[in-house]
Tab-separated table of C-alpha atoms in Angstrom:
chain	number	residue	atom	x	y	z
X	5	UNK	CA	4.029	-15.375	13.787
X	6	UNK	CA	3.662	-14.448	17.113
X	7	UNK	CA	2.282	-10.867	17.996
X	8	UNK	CA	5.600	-9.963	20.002
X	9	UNK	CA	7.642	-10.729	16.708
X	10	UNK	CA	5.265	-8.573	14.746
X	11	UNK	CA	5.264	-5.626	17.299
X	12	UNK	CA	9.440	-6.152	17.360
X	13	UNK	CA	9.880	-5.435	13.947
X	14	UNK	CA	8.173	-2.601	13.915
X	15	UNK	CA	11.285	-0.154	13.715
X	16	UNK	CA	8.762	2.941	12.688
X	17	UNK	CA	7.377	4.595	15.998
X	18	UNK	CA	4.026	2.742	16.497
X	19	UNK	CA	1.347	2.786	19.515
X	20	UNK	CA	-0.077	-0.407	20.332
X	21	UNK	CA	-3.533	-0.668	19.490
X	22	UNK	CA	-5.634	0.578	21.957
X	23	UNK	CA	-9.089	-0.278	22.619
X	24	UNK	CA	-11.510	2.870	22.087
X	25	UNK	CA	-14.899	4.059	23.924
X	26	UNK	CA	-16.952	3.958	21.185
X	27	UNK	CA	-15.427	0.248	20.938
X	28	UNK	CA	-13.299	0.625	18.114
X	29	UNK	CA	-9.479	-0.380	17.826
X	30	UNK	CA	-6.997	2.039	17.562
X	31	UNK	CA	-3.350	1.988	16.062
X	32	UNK	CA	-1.032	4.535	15.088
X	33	UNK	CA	2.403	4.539	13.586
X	34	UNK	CA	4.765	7.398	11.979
X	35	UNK	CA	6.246	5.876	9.260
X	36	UNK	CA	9.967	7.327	7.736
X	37	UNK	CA	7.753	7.875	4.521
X	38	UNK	CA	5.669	10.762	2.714
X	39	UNK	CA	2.453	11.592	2.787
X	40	UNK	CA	2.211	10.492	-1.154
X	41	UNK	CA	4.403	7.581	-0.835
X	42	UNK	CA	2.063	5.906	1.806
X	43	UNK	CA	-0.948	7.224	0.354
X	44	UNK	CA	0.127	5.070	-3.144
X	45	UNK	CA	0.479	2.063	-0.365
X	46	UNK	CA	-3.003	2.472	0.514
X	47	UNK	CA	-4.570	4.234	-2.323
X	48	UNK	CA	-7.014	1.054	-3.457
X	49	UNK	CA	-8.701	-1.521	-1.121
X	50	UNK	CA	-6.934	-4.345	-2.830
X	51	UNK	CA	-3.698	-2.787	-1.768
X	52	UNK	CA	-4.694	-1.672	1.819
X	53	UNK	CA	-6.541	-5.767	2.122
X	54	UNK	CA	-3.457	-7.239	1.246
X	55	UNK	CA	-1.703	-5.676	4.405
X	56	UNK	CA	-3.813	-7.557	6.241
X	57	UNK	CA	-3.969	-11.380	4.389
X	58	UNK	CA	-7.176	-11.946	6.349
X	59	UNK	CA	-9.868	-11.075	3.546
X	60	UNK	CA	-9.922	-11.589	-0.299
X	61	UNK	CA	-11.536	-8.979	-2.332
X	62	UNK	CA	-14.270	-11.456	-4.350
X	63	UNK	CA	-15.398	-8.650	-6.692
X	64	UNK	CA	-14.961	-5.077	-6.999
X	65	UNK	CA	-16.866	-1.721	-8.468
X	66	UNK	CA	-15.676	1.511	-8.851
X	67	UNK	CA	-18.730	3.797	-7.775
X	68	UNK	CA	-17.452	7.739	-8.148
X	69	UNK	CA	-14.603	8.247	-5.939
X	70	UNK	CA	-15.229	5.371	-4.252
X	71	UNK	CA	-15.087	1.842	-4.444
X	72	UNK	CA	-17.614	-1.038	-3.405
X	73	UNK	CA	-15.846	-4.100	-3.028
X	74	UNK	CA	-17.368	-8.181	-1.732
X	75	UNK	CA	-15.196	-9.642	0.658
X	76	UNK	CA	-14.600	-13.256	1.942
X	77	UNK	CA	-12.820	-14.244	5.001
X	78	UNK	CA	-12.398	-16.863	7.338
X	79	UNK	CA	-15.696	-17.532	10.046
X	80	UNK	CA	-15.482	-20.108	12.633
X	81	UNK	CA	-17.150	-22.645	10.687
X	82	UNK	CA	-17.387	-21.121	6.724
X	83	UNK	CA	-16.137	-18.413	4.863
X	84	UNK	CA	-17.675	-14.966	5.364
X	85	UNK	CA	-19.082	-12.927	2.531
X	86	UNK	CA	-19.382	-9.110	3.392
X	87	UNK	CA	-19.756	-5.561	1.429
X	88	UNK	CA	-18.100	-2.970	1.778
X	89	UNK	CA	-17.728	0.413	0.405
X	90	UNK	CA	-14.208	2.613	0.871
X	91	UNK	CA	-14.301	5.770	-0.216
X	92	UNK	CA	-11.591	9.026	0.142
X	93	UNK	CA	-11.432	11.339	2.845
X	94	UNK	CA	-9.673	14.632	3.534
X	95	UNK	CA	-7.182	12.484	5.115
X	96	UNK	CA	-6.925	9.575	3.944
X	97	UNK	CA	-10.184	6.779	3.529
X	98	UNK	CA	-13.323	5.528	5.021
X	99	UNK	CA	-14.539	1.867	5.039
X	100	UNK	CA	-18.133	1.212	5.645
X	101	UNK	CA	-19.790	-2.493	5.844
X	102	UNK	CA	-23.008	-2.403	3.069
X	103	UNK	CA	-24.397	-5.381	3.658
X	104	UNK	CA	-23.590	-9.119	6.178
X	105	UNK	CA	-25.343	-12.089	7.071
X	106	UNK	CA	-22.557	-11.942	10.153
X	107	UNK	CA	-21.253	-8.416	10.877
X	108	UNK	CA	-23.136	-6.077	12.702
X	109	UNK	CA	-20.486	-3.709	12.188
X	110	UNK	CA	-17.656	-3.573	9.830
X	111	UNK	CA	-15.554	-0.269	9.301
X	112	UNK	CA	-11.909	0.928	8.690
X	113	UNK	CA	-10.313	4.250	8.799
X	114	UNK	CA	-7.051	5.731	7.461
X	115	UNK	CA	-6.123	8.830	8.368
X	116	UNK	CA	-2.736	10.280	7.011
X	117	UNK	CA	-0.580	13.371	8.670
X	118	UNK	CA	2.546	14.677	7.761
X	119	UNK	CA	4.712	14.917	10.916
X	120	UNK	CA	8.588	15.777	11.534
X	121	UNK	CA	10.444	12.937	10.259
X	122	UNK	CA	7.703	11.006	7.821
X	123	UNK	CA	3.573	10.345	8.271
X	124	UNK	CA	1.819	9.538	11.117
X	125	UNK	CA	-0.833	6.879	10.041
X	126	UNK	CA	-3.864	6.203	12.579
X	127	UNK	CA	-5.631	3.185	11.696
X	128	UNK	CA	-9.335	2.836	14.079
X	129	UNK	CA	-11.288	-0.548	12.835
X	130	UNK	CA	-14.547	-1.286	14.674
X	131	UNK	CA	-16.131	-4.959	14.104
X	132	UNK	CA	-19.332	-6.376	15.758
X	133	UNK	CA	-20.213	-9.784	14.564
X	134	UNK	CA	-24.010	-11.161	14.679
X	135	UNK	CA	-22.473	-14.395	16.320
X	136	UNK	CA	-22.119	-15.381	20.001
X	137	UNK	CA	-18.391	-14.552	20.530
X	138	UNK	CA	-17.057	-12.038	22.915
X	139	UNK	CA	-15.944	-8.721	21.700
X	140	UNK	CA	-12.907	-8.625	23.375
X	141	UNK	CA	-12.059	-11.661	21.548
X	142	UNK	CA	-12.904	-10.245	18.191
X	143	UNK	CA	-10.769	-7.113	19.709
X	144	UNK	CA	-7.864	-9.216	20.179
X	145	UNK	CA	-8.029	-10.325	16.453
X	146	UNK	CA	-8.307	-6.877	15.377
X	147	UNK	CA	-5.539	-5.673	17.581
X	148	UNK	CA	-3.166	-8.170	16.025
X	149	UNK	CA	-4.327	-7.953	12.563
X	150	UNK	CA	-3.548	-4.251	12.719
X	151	UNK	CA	-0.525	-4.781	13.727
X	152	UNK	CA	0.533	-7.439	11.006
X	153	UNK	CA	-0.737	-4.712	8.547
X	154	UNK	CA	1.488	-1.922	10.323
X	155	UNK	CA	4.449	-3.932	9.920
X	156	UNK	CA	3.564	-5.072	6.480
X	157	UNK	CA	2.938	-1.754	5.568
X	158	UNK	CA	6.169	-0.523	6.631
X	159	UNK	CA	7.804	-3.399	5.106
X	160	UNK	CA	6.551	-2.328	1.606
X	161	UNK	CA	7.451	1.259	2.180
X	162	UNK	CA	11.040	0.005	3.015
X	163	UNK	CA	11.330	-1.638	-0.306
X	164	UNK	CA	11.068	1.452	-2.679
């Protein structure tokens, strides 16, 4: 699916995702949704992963609050194992890479606000990989991942 038919079903107000300073990407939407019913979207990172299709949750712990979880995904070549911890925030939730043998970098963040009319959900990834491929390449990929998970994310909300 092209990244034009993602963005055009998108019927929630969304920004595209924007490129940030510090180098992460940056997405928001405000979905026609409350706080609680995308917060039970998002609530686990199996749920919030499968938004996205582009990593499998290998194993999982529950640590506290939060939750460490082993990841594979698609490389160039093999599959990529990473770790990952997501834990709650005031706002929403915070994923932070544990360990790689590939990604310098590796983190997620969900941030939830009620607004006039639903939630407003900002979404900021920032990826670095320990491999020689551009980062506005990897960018790109994150940019259009995001967006897939916007519209999948709205797509599930429209459901209930």
């Amino acid at each position: 699916m092209s990244l034009f038919v993602v963005l055009s079903t998108l019927t929630a107000q969304a920004t595209e995702p924007i490129v940030q300073p510090d180098g992460s990407v940056m997405m928001s939407v405000v979905l026609s949704a409350t706080e609680g019913e995308v917060r039970a979207e998002l609530d686990t990172a199996a749920e919030a992963s499968a938004l996205h299709g582009d990593a499998t949750i290998v194993s999982q712990e529950r640590q506290g609050s939060c939750e460490q979880s082993t990841f594979k995904t698609r490389g160039l070549l093999s599959s990529i194992y990473y770790v990952a911890q997501r834990c709650p925030t005031a706002s929403g939730w915070k994923q932070t890479l544990i360990s790689s043998d590939t990604f310098e970098q590796n983190e997620a963040e969900w941030s939830l606000r009620p607004v006039e009319g639903g939630t407003e959900l900002r979404y900021r990834i920032r990826v670095s990989l320990d491999l020689p491929v551009g980062q506005g390449m990897v960018n790109a990929q994150i940019s259009e991942s995001m967006t897939r998970a916007m519209a999948h994310l709205e797509s599930r909300l429209g459901r209930k």
